[in-house]
Coordinates of N, CA and C and ligand atoms in Angstrom, one line a residue:
M73 N 16.8 126.8 51.9 CA 15.5 127.1 52.4 C 15.5 128.1 53.5
M74 N 14.4 128.9 53.5 CA 14.3 129.9 54.5 C 14.2 129.4 55.9
H75 N 14.9 130.0 56.8 CA 14.8 129.7 58.3 C 13.8 130.6 58.9
Y76 N 12.7 129.9 59.5 CA 11.7 130.7 60.1 C 11.9 130.9 61.6
D77 N 11.6 132.1 62.1 CA 11.6 132.3 63.5 C 10.1 132.8 63.8
V78 N 9.3 131.9 64.3 CA 7.9 132.1 64.4 C 7.6 132.7 65.8
R79 N 6.9 133.8 65.8 CA 6.5 134.4 67.1 C 5.0 134.5 67.2
R80 N 4.4 133.8 68.2 CA 3.0 133.7 68.3 C 2.4 134.7 69.3
F81 N 1.3 135.3 69.0 CA 0.7 136.2 69.9 C -0.8 135.9 70.0
A82 N -1.4 136.1 71.2 CA -2.8 135.9 71.4 C -3.6 136.9 70.6
S83 N -3.2 138.2 70.8 CA -4.0 139.2 70.2 C -3.0 140.4 69.9
V84 N -3.1 141.0 68.8 CA -2.2 142.1 68.4 C -3.1 143.1 67.7
S85 N -2.6 144.4 67.5 CA -3.3 145.3 66.7 C -3.4 144.7 65.3
S86 N -2.2 144.6 64.7 CA -2.0 144.0 63.4 C -0.7 143.3 63.3
T87 N -0.6 142.1 62.8 CA 0.7 141.4 62.7 C 1.6 142.2 61.9
M88 N 1.1 143.1 61.0 CA 2.0 143.9 60.1 C 2.8 144.9 61.0
D89 N 2.2 145.4 62.0 CA 2.9 146.4 62.9 C 4.0 145.7 63.6
I90 N 3.7 144.6 64.2 CA 4.7 143.9 65.0 C 5.9 143.4 64.1
C91 N 5.5 143.0 62.9 CA 6.6 142.5 62.0 C 7.4 143.7 61.5
R92 N 6.8 144.8 61.3 CA 7.6 146.0 60.9 C 8.5 146.5 62.0
Q93 N 8.1 146.4 63.2 CA 9.0 146.7 64.3 C 10.2 145.8 64.4
L94 N 9.9 144.5 64.2 CA 11.1 143.6 64.1 C 12.0 143.9 63.0
A95 N 11.5 144.3 61.9 CA 12.3 144.7 60.7 C 13.1 145.9 61.0
E96 N 12.5 146.9 61.7 CA 13.3 148.1 62.0 C 14.3 147.8 63.0
Q97 N 14.1 146.8 63.9 CA 15.1 146.4 64.9 C 16.2 145.6 64.2
G98 N 16.1 145.3 63.0 CA 17.2 144.5 62.3 C 17.0 143.0 62.3
A99 N 15.8 142.5 62.6 CA 15.5 141.1 62.6 C 15.8 140.5 61.2
P100 N 16.3 139.3 61.1 CA 16.6 138.7 59.8 C 15.4 138.2 59.1
E101 N 15.5 138.0 57.8 CA 14.5 137.4 57.0 C 14.0 136.1 57.6
G102 N 12.7 135.9 57.5 CA 12.2 134.7 58.1 C 11.5 134.9 59.4
A103 N 11.6 136.1 60.0 CA 10.8 136.4 61.2 C 9.3 136.3 60.8
V104 N 8.5 135.6 61.6 CA 7.1 135.4 61.3 C 6.3 135.9 62.5
V105 N 5.3 136.7 62.3 CA 4.4 137.1 63.4 C 3.1 136.4 63.1
V106 N 2.6 135.6 64.1 CA 1.3 135.0 63.9 C 0.4 135.4 65.1
A107 N -0.8 135.7 64.9 CA -1.7 136.1 66.0 C -3.0 135.3 65.9
D108 N -3.5 135.0 67.1 CA -4.9 134.3 67.1 C -6.0 135.3 66.7
A109 N -5.7 136.5 67.0 CA -6.7 137.6 66.7 C -6.0 138.9 66.5
Q110 N -6.7 139.7 65.7 CA -6.2 141.1 65.5 C -7.3 142.1 65.9
T111 N -6.9 143.2 66.5 CA -7.9 144.2 66.9 C -8.0 145.2 65.8
A112 N -7.0 145.3 65.0 CA -7.0 146.3 63.9 C -6.3 145.7 62.6
G113 N -6.8 144.5 62.3 CA -6.3 143.9 61.1 C -6.6 144.7 59.9
R114 N -5.7 144.9 58.9 CA -6.0 145.8 57.8 C -5.7 145.1 56.5
G115 N -6.4 145.6 55.5 CA -6.3 145.1 54.1 C -5.8 146.2 53.3
R116 N -5.9 146.1 52.0 CA -5.4 147.1 51.1 C -6.3 148.3 51.2
A117 N -5.8 149.4 50.7 CA -6.6 150.7 50.6 C -7.2 151.0 52.0
G118 N -6.5 150.7 53.1 CA -7.0 151.1 54.4 C -8.3 150.4 54.9
R119 N -8.6 149.3 54.2 CA -9.8 148.6 54.7 C -9.5 147.7 55.9
A120 N -10.5 147.4 56.6 CA -10.3 146.5 57.8 C -10.3 145.0 57.3
W121 N -9.6 144.2 58.1 CA -9.6 142.8 57.8 C -10.2 142.1 59.0
Y122 N -11.3 141.4 58.7 CA -12.1 140.8 59.7 C -11.2 139.7 60.4
S123 N -11.0 139.8 61.7 CA -10.0 139.0 62.3 C -10.4 138.4 63.7
P124 N -11.5 137.6 63.6 CA -12.0 137.0 64.9 C -11.0 136.0 65.4
P125 N -11.0 135.8 66.8 CA -10.0 134.9 67.4 C -10.1 133.4 67.0
G126 N -9.0 132.8 66.8 CA -8.9 131.3 66.8 C -9.6 130.7 65.6
Q127 N -9.9 131.4 64.5 CA -10.6 130.8 63.4 C -9.8 130.8 62.1
A128 N -8.8 131.7 62.1 CA -8.1 131.9 60.8 C -6.6 132.1 61.0
I129 N -5.9 132.2 60.0 CA -4.4 132.5 60.0 C -4.2 134.0 59.7
Y130 N -3.6 134.6 60.7 CA -3.2 136.0 60.5 C -1.7 136.0 60.6
L131 N -1.0 136.2 59.5 CA 0.5 136.2 59.7 C 1.2 137.2 58.8
S132 N 2.3 137.6 59.3 CA 3.2 138.5 58.6 C 4.6 138.0 58.6
L133 N 5.2 137.9 57.4 CA 6.5 137.3 57.3 C 7.5 138.4 56.8
L134 N 8.6 138.5 57.5 CA 9.6 139.5 57.1 C 10.5 138.9 56.0
L135 N 10.7 139.7 54.9 CA 11.5 139.2 53.8 C 12.5 140.3 53.5
R136 N 13.7 139.9 53.1 CA 14.7 140.8 52.7 C 15.3 140.4 51.4
P137 N 14.4 140.4 50.4 CA 14.8 139.8 49.1 C 15.7 140.8 48.3
S138 N 16.6 140.3 47.5 CA 17.4 141.1 46.7 C 16.6 141.4 45.4
L139 N 15.7 142.4 45.5 CA 14.8 142.7 44.3 C 14.8 144.2 44.2
P140 N 14.7 144.6 42.9 CA 14.4 146.0 42.7 C 13.0 146.4 43.1
A141 N 12.7 147.6 43.5 CA 11.4 148.0 44.0 C 10.3 147.7 43.0
R142 N 10.6 147.8 41.7 CA 9.6 147.5 40.7 C 9.1 146.1 40.7
R143 N 9.8 145.2 41.4 CA 9.4 143.8 41.5 C 8.6 143.5 42.8
L144 N 8.3 144.5 43.5 CA 7.6 144.3 44.8 C 6.3 143.4 44.6
S145 N 5.6 143.5 43.5 CA 4.4 142.8 43.4 C 4.6 141.3 43.3
W146 N 5.9 140.9 43.0 CA 6.2 139.5 42.9 C 5.9 138.8 44.3
L147 N 6.1 139.6 45.3 CA 5.9 139.0 46.7 C 4.4 138.8 46.9
T148 N 3.6 139.7 46.4 CA 2.1 139.4 46.5 C 1.8 138.2 45.7
M149 N 2.4 138.0 44.5 CA 2.1 136.8 43.7 C 2.5 135.6 44.5
I150 N 3.7 135.6 45.1 CA 4.2 134.5 45.8 C 3.3 134.1 47.0
G151 N 2.9 135.1 47.7 CA 1.9 134.9 48.8 C 0.6 134.2 48.3
A152 N 0.1 134.7 47.2 CA -1.2 134.2 46.7 C -1.0 132.7 46.2
L153 N 0.1 132.5 45.5 CA 0.4 131.1 45.0 C 0.6 130.2 46.2
A154 N 1.3 130.6 47.3 CA 1.5 129.8 48.4 C 0.1 129.4 49.1
V155 N -0.8 130.3 49.1 CA -2.1 130.0 49.6 C -2.8 128.9 48.7
L156 N -2.7 129.1 47.4 CA -3.3 128.1 46.5 C -2.6 126.7 46.8
D157 N -1.3 126.7 47.0 CA -0.6 125.4 47.2 C -1.2 124.8 48.5
A158 N -1.4 125.7 49.5 CA -1.9 125.2 50.8 C -3.3 124.7 50.7
L159 N -4.1 125.4 49.9 CA -5.5 124.9 49.7 C -5.5 123.5 49.0
D160 N -4.6 123.4 48.0 CA -4.4 122.1 47.4 C -4.1 121.0 48.4
A161 N -3.1 121.3 49.2 CA -2.7 120.3 50.2 C -3.8 120.0 51.3
L162 N -4.7 121.0 51.4 CA -5.8 120.7 52.4 C -7.0 120.0 51.7
G163 N -6.8 119.6 50.4 CA -7.8 118.8 49.8 C -8.8 119.6 49.0
V164 N -8.6 120.9 48.8 CA -9.5 121.6 48.0 C -9.2 121.4 46.5
P165 N -10.2 121.0 45.7 CA -9.9 120.7 44.3 C -9.4 122.0 43.6
P166 N -8.3 121.9 42.8 CA -7.8 123.1 42.2 C -8.8 123.9 41.3
S167 N -9.8 123.1 40.8 CA -10.8 123.8 39.9 C -11.6 124.8 40.7
R168 N -11.7 124.6 42.0 CA -12.5 125.5 42.8 C -11.8 126.7 43.3
A169 N -10.4 126.7 43.2 CA -9.6 127.8 43.7 C -8.9 128.6 42.6
G170 N -8.8 129.9 42.8 CA -8.1 130.7 41.8 C -7.8 132.1 42.4
L171 N -7.3 132.9 41.5 CA -6.8 134.2 42.0 C -7.6 135.4 41.3
K172 N -7.7 136.4 42.0 CA -8.3 137.6 41.5 C -7.3 138.8 41.6
W173 N -7.1 139.5 40.5 CA -6.1 140.6 40.6 C -6.5 141.6 41.6
A174 N -5.7 142.1 42.4 CA -4.3 141.9 42.4 C -3.9 140.9 43.5
N175 N -4.7 140.8 44.6 CA -4.1 140.2 45.8 C -5.1 139.2 46.5
D176 N -6.1 138.8 45.8 CA -7.1 138.0 46.4 C -7.0 136.5 46.0
V177 N -7.2 135.6 47.0 CA -7.3 134.2 46.6 C -8.8 133.8 46.8
L178 N -9.3 133.2 45.7 CA -10.8 132.9 45.7 C -11.0 131.4 45.9
L179 N -12.1 131.1 46.5 CA -12.5 129.7 46.6 C -14.0 129.7 46.3
D180 N -14.4 129.0 45.3 CA -15.8 129.1 44.7 C -16.1 130.5 44.4
G181 N -15.2 131.3 43.9 CA -15.5 132.7 43.5 C -15.6 133.6 44.7
R182 N -15.3 133.2 45.9 CA -15.4 134.1 47.1 C -14.0 134.2 47.7
K183 N -13.8 135.3 48.4 CA -12.5 135.6 48.9 C -12.2 134.7 50.1
V184 N -11.1 133.9 50.0 CA -10.7 133.0 51.1 C -9.4 133.5 51.8
A185 N -8.7 134.3 51.0 CA -7.5 134.9 51.6 C -7.1 136.2 50.9
G186 N -6.4 137.0 51.6 CA -5.9 138.3 51.1 C -4.5 138.5 51.4
I187 N -3.8 139.1 50.5 CA -2.3 139.3 50.7 C -2.1 140.8 50.8
L188 N -1.3 141.2 51.7 CA -0.9 142.6 51.9 C 0.6 142.7 52.0
V189 N 1.2 143.4 51.1 CA 2.7 143.6 51.2 C 3.0 145.1 51.5
E190 N 3.8 145.3 52.6 CA 4.2 146.6 52.9 C 5.8 146.6 52.9
A191 N 6.3 147.6 52.3 CA 7.8 147.6 52.1 C 8.5 148.8 52.5
A192 N 9.8 148.7 52.8 CA 10.6 149.9 53.0 C 11.6 149.8 51.8
L193 N 11.8 151.0 51.2 CA 12.7 151.0 50.0 C 13.9 151.9 50.3
T194 N 15.0 151.5 49.8 CA 16.2 152.4 49.8 C 16.6 152.6 48.3
A195 N 16.5 153.8 47.9 CA 16.6 154.1 46.5 C 15.7 153.3 45.7
D196 N 16.1 152.5 44.8 CA 15.2 151.7 44.0 C 15.3 150.2 44.4
R197 N 15.8 149.9 45.6 CA 15.9 148.5 46.0 C 15.0 148.3 47.2
L198 N 14.6 147.1 47.4 CA 13.8 146.8 48.6 C 14.7 146.6 49.8
D199 N 14.5 147.4 50.8 CA 15.2 147.2 52.0 C 14.7 146.0 52.7
Y200 N 13.4 146.0 53.0 CA 12.7 144.8 53.5 C 11.2 144.9 53.0
A201 N 10.6 143.8 53.1 CA 9.2 143.7 52.8 C 8.5 142.9 53.9
V202 N 7.3 143.3 54.3 CA 6.5 142.4 55.2 C 5.3 141.9 54.3
L203 N 5.3 140.6 54.2 CA 4.3 139.9 53.5 C 3.2 139.4 54.5
G204 N 2.0 140.0 54.4 CA 0.9 139.7 55.3 C -0.1 138.8 54.6
I205 N -0.5 137.8 55.3 CA -1.5 136.9 54.7 C -2.6 136.7 55.8
G206 N -3.8 136.9 55.3 CA -5.0 136.6 56.1 C -5.7 135.5 55.4
F207 N -5.8 134.3 56.0 CA -6.3 133.1 55.4 C -7.5 132.6 56.2
N208 N -8.6 132.7 55.6 CA -9.9 132.3 56.3 C -10.0 130.8 56.3
V209 N -9.4 130.1 57.3 CA -9.4 128.7 57.3 C -10.7 128.2 57.9
N210 N -11.1 128.6 59.0 CA -12.3 128.1 59.7 C -13.3 129.3 60.0
T211 N -13.1 130.4 59.4 CA -13.8 131.6 59.8 C -15.3 131.4 59.6
D212 N -16.0 131.8 60.7 CA -17.5 131.8 60.7 C -17.8 133.3 60.5
F213 N -18.5 133.6 59.4 CA -18.7 135.0 59.1 C -20.1 135.5 59.7
G214 N -20.6 134.7 60.6 CA -21.9 135.1 61.2 C -21.9 136.5 61.8
G215 N -20.8 136.8 62.5 CA -20.7 138.1 63.1 C -20.0 139.2 62.3
A216 N -19.8 138.9 61.0 CA -19.0 139.8 60.2 C -19.9 140.9 59.6
P217 N -19.3 142.1 59.3 CA -20.1 143.1 58.6 C -20.7 142.5 57.3
E218 N -21.8 143.0 56.9 CA -22.5 142.5 55.7 C -21.6 142.5 54.4
A219 N -20.8 143.6 54.3 CA -20.0 143.7 53.1 C -19.0 142.5 53.0
V220 N -18.5 142.1 54.2 CA -17.6 141.0 54.3 C -18.3 139.7 54.0
R221 N -19.4 139.5 54.7 CA -20.2 138.3 54.5 C -20.6 138.0 53.1
A222 N -20.8 139.1 52.4 CA -21.3 138.9 51.0 C -20.2 138.4 50.0
Q223 N -19.0 138.6 50.4 CA -17.9 138.3 49.4 C -16.9 137.3 49.9
A224 N -17.0 137.0 51.2 CA -15.9 136.1 51.8 C -16.4 134.7 51.9
T225 N -15.4 133.8 52.1 CA -15.7 132.4 52.5 C -14.5 131.9 53.3
S226 N -14.7 130.7 53.8 CA -13.5 130.1 54.5 C -13.5 128.7 54.0
V227 N -12.3 128.0 54.3 CA -12.2 126.6 53.8 C -13.3 125.8 54.5
R228 N -13.5 126.1 55.7 CA -14.6 125.3 56.4 C -15.9 125.5 55.8
Q229 N -16.3 126.8 55.5 CA -17.5 127.0 54.9 C -17.7 126.3 53.5
A230 N -16.6 126.3 52.8 CA -16.7 125.8 51.4 C -16.6 124.2 51.4
M231 N -15.8 123.7 52.4 CA -15.6 122.2 52.3 C -16.5 121.5 53.3
G232 N -17.2 122.3 54.2 CA -18.1 121.7 55.1 C -17.4 120.9 56.3
R233 N -16.2 121.2 56.5 CA -15.5 120.6 57.7 C -14.4 121.5 58.2
A234 N -14.2 121.6 59.5 CA -13.1 122.4 60.0 C -11.8 121.8 59.8
M235 N -10.8 122.6 59.6 CA -9.4 122.2 59.4 C -8.6 122.4 60.7
D236 N -7.6 121.7 60.9 CA -6.7 121.9 62.0 C -5.9 123.2 61.7
L237 N -6.0 124.2 62.6 CA -5.4 125.5 62.2 C -3.9 125.4 62.3
S238 N -3.4 124.7 63.3 CA -1.9 124.7 63.3 C -1.3 123.9 62.2
S239 N -1.9 122.8 61.8 CA -1.3 122.2 60.6 C -1.5 123.0 59.3
A240 N -2.6 123.8 59.3 CA -2.8 124.6 58.1 C -1.7 125.7 58.1
L241 N -1.3 126.2 59.3 CA -0.2 127.2 59.4 C 1.1 126.6 58.9
D242 N 1.4 125.3 59.4 CA 2.6 124.7 59.0 C 2.7 124.5 57.5
L243 N 1.5 124.1 56.9 CA 1.4 123.9 55.5 C 1.7 125.2 54.7
L244 N 1.1 126.3 55.2 CA 1.3 127.5 54.5 C 2.7 128.0 54.6
L245 N 3.4 127.8 55.8 CA 4.8 128.3 55.9 C 5.6 127.5 55.0
A246 N 5.3 126.2 54.8 CA 6.1 125.3 53.9 C 5.9 125.7 52.4
T247 N 4.7 126.0 52.1 CA 4.4 126.4 50.7 C 5.0 127.8 50.4
L248 N 5.0 128.6 51.4 CA 5.6 130.0 51.2 C 7.1 129.9 50.9
A249 N 7.7 129.1 51.8 CA 9.2 128.9 51.6 C 9.5 128.3 50.2
G250 N 8.7 127.4 49.8 CA 8.9 126.8 48.5 C 8.7 127.8 47.3
R251 N 7.7 128.6 47.4 CA 7.5 129.6 46.4 C 8.6 130.7 46.4
Y252 N 9.0 131.0 47.6 CA 10.0 132.1 47.7 C 11.3 131.6 47.2
A253 N 11.6 130.3 47.4 CA 12.9 129.8 47.0 C 13.1 129.8 45.5
R254 N 12.0 130.0 44.8 CA 12.1 130.0 43.3 C 12.7 131.3 42.8
L255 N 12.7 132.4 43.6 CA 13.3 133.6 43.2 C 14.7 133.4 42.8
P256 N 15.4 134.0 41.9 CA 14.9 135.1 41.1 C 14.0 134.8 39.9
A257 N 13.5 133.6 39.8 CA 12.6 133.3 38.7 C 11.3 134.0 38.9
S258 N 10.7 134.6 37.9 CA 9.5 135.3 38.1 C 8.3 134.4 38.4
P259 N 7.5 134.8 39.4 CA 6.3 134.0 39.7 C 5.1 134.4 38.8
L260 N 5.4 135.4 37.9 CA 4.3 135.9 37.0 C 3.6 134.8 36.2
P261 N 4.3 133.9 35.5 CA 3.6 132.8 34.7 C 2.7 132.0 35.6
A262 N 3.2 131.6 36.8 CA 2.3 130.7 37.6 C 1.1 131.5 38.1
Y263 N 1.3 132.8 38.4 CA 0.2 133.6 38.9 C -0.8 133.8 37.8
V264 N -0.4 134.1 36.6 CA -1.3 134.4 35.5 C -2.1 133.1 35.2
A265 N -1.4 131.9 35.4 CA -2.1 130.7 35.0 C -3.3 130.4 35.9
R266 N -3.3 131.0 37.1 CA -4.4 130.8 38.0 C -5.3 132.0 38.2
L267 N -5.1 133.0 37.4 CA -5.8 134.3 37.5 C -7.1 134.2 36.8
E268 N -8.2 134.4 37.5 CA -9.6 134.3 36.9 C -10.0 135.6 36.2
T269 N -9.1 136.6 36.3 CA -9.5 137.9 35.9 C -9.3 138.1 34.4
L270 N -8.4 137.5 33.8 CA -8.0 137.8 32.4 C -9.0 137.4 31.4
G271 N -9.2 138.2 30.3 CA -10.1 137.9 29.3 C -11.6 138.2 29.6
R272 N -11.8 138.8 30.8 CA -13.1 139.1 31.2 C -13.4 140.6 31.3
P273 N -14.6 141.0 31.1 CA -14.9 142.4 31.3 C -14.7 142.8 32.8
V274 N -14.1 143.9 33.0 CA -13.8 144.3 34.4 C -14.2 145.8 34.6
R275 N -14.5 146.1 35.8 CA -14.7 147.5 36.2 C -13.8 147.7 37.4
L276 N -12.9 148.7 37.3 CA -11.9 148.9 38.3 C -12.1 150.3 38.9
R277 N -11.9 150.4 40.2 CA -11.8 151.7 40.9 C -10.4 152.0 41.0
V278 N -10.0 153.1 40.3 CA -8.6 153.6 40.4 C -8.6 155.0 40.9
G279 N -8.3 155.0 42.2 CA -8.5 156.3 42.9 C -9.9 156.7 42.8
D280 N -10.2 157.9 42.3 CA -11.6 158.4 42.2 C -12.3 158.0 40.9
E281 N -11.5 157.4 40.0 CA -11.9 157.1 38.7 C -12.4 155.6 38.5
E282 N -13.2 155.4 37.5 CA -13.6 154.0 37.2 C -13.0 153.7 35.8
V283 N -12.4 152.5 35.7 CA -11.9 152.1 34.4 C -12.7 150.9 34.0
I284 N -13.2 150.9 32.8 CA -14.0 149.8 32.4 C -13.5 149.2 31.1
G285 N -13.3 147.9 31.0 CA -12.8 147.3 29.8 C -12.6 145.8 29.9
V286 N -11.8 145.2 29.1 CA -11.5 143.8 29.2 C -10.1 143.6 29.8
A287 N -10.0 142.8 30.8 CA -8.6 142.6 31.4 C -7.8 141.8 30.4
E288 N -6.7 142.4 30.0 CA -5.9 141.8 28.9 C -4.7 141.0 29.4
R289 N -3.9 141.6 30.3 CA -2.7 140.8 30.7 C -2.2 141.5 32.0
V290 N -1.3 140.8 32.7 CA -0.6 141.4 33.8 C 0.9 141.5 33.4
E291 N 1.5 142.7 33.7 CA 2.9 142.9 33.4 C 3.7 142.5 34.5
E292 N 5.0 142.4 34.2 CA 6.0 141.9 35.2 C 6.0 142.7 36.5
D293 N 5.6 143.9 36.5 CA 5.6 144.7 37.7 C 4.2 144.6 38.4
G294 N 3.4 143.7 37.9 CA 2.1 143.5 38.6 C 0.9 144.3 38.0
A295 N 1.2 145.2 37.2 CA 0.1 146.1 36.6 C -0.8 145.3 35.7
L296 N -2.1 145.7 35.8 CA -3.1 145.0 34.9 C -3.3 145.9 33.7
V297 N -3.2 145.3 32.6 CA -3.5 146.1 31.3 C -5.0 145.8 30.9
V298 N -5.8 146.9 30.8 CA -7.2 146.8 30.5 C -7.4 147.4 29.1
N299 N -8.1 146.7 28.3 CA -8.5 147.2 27.0 C -9.8 148.0 27.2
T300 N -9.7 149.3 27.1 CA -10.8 150.2 27.3 C -11.3 150.7 25.9
P301 N -12.5 151.2 25.8 CA -13.0 151.7 24.6 C -12.0 152.8 24.0
S302 N -11.3 153.5 24.9 CA -10.4 154.5 24.4 C -8.9 154.0 24.3
G303 N -8.7 152.7 24.3 CA -7.4 152.1 24.2 C -6.9 151.4 25.4
P304 N -5.7 150.8 25.3 CA -5.2 150.0 26.5 C -4.9 151.0 27.6
R305 N -5.1 150.5 28.8 CA -4.9 151.3 30.0 C -4.2 150.4 31.0
R306 N -3.0 150.9 31.5 CA -2.3 150.2 32.5 C -2.7 150.6 33.9
V307 N -3.1 149.7 34.7 CA -3.5 150.0 36.0 C -2.5 149.3 37.0
A308 N -1.8 150.2 37.7 CA -0.7 149.7 38.6 C -1.4 149.3 39.9
F309 N -2.4 150.1 40.3 CA -2.9 149.8 41.6 C -4.4 150.2 41.6
G310 N -5.3 149.3 41.8 CA -6.7 149.6 41.8 C -7.5 148.5 42.4
D311 N -8.8 148.7 42.5 CA -9.7 147.7 43.0 C -10.6 147.1 42.0
L312 N -10.5 145.9 41.8 CA -11.4 145.2 40.9 C -12.8 145.1 41.6
L313 N -13.8 145.6 41.0 CA -15.1 145.6 41.6 C -15.7 144.2 41.3
N314 N -16.1 143.6 42.4 CA -16.3 142.1 42.4 C -17.3 141.6 41.4
E315 N -18.4 142.3 41.2 CA -19.4 141.6 40.4 C -19.0 141.4 39.0
C316 N -18.1 142.2 38.5 CA -17.7 142.0 37.1 C -16.8 140.7 37.0
V317 N -16.1 140.3 38.0 CA -15.3 139.2 37.9 C -16.1 137.9 37.6
H318 N -17.3 137.9 38.1 CA -18.1 136.8 37.9 C -19.1 136.9 36.8
G319 N -18.9 137.9 36.0 CA -19.6 138.0 34.7 C -21.0 138.6 34.8
Q320 N -21.3 139.2 36.0 CA -22.6 139.9 36.0 C -22.4 141.4 35.9
G321 N -21.2 141.8 35.5 CA -21.0 143.2 35.5 C -21.6 143.9 34.3
Q322 N -21.4 145.2 34.3 CA -22.0 146.0 33.2 C -21.5 145.5 31.9
Q323 N -22.4 145.4 31.0 CA -22.1 144.9 29.6 C -21.3 146.0 28.9
L324 N -20.3 145.6 28.1 CA -19.6 146.6 27.4 C -20.1 146.6 26.0
G325 N -20.2 147.7 25.4 CA -20.7 147.7 24.0 C -19.9 148.6 23.2
Ligands
BTN563 C1 -6.5 142.4 51.5 O1 -7.2 141.5 51.0 O2 -6.8 143.6 51.3 C2 -5.3 142.0 52.3 C3 -5.6 141.4 53.6 C4 -4.4 141.1 54.4 C5 -4.8 140.6 55.8 C6 -3.6 140.1 56.6 S1 -4.1 139.4 58.1 C7 -2.4 139.3 58.6 C8 -1.8 140.6 58.2 N1 -2.1 141.6 59.2 C9 -2.9 142.6 58.8 O3 -3.3 143.6 59.5 N2 -3.2 142.4 57.5 C10 -2.6 141.2 57.0

């Protein structure tokens, strides 16, 4: 099992930055940076991650897995599955929780956690990876930007009661270690089993382009294959536009 070295901070720019510094200094796998608040928490595609103090888990875990670079998305899947395991342990019914491609954990169809993996590669191997998790345990979105409020939730908001943050962190670290220990077995089957995206009409932003079709499958490297009117399209990195996930998206004809 992984040995953790947990470092706690009151406030940091982003736990990703601190953890990357540790990685560059040669820290071993299992270094964990946890902060009560972030002043520049970030998500995918350069977006900000709402990080008010003392309400949520902001963590970055240093990993040095023996994986080829093309398996990097396995770490995203492991992070997302670990959050689902933690939700389960917190008493959230599994029917209310699921995953949205590529890196979102949903509770009642709203985003309760996001996963961000940043990696350093040497040739085609992973040198190290930083697995970042933002987990909205008790977050009150009253002060959040409208775009966040519209799509996010927290365990507290969904379950109607606050959770003990430090036990939630312990739970999450335990479920993460458990999921990570299953490597080199692929996390893809477990990930796909909880993915709410497949079989649905989707609209994706891929760079400047929009891809519209039906989400067909996820490949071993994490790419989503979408059946579009002009044939199957593999999307390695893109943003699933939310409204389609819940079936109110543009009708395909
Ligand atoms: C996303 O949904 O786009 C990913 C969000 C990841 C947020 C977490 S919070 C802890 C870590 N530090 C960051 O700045 N980001 C990740």
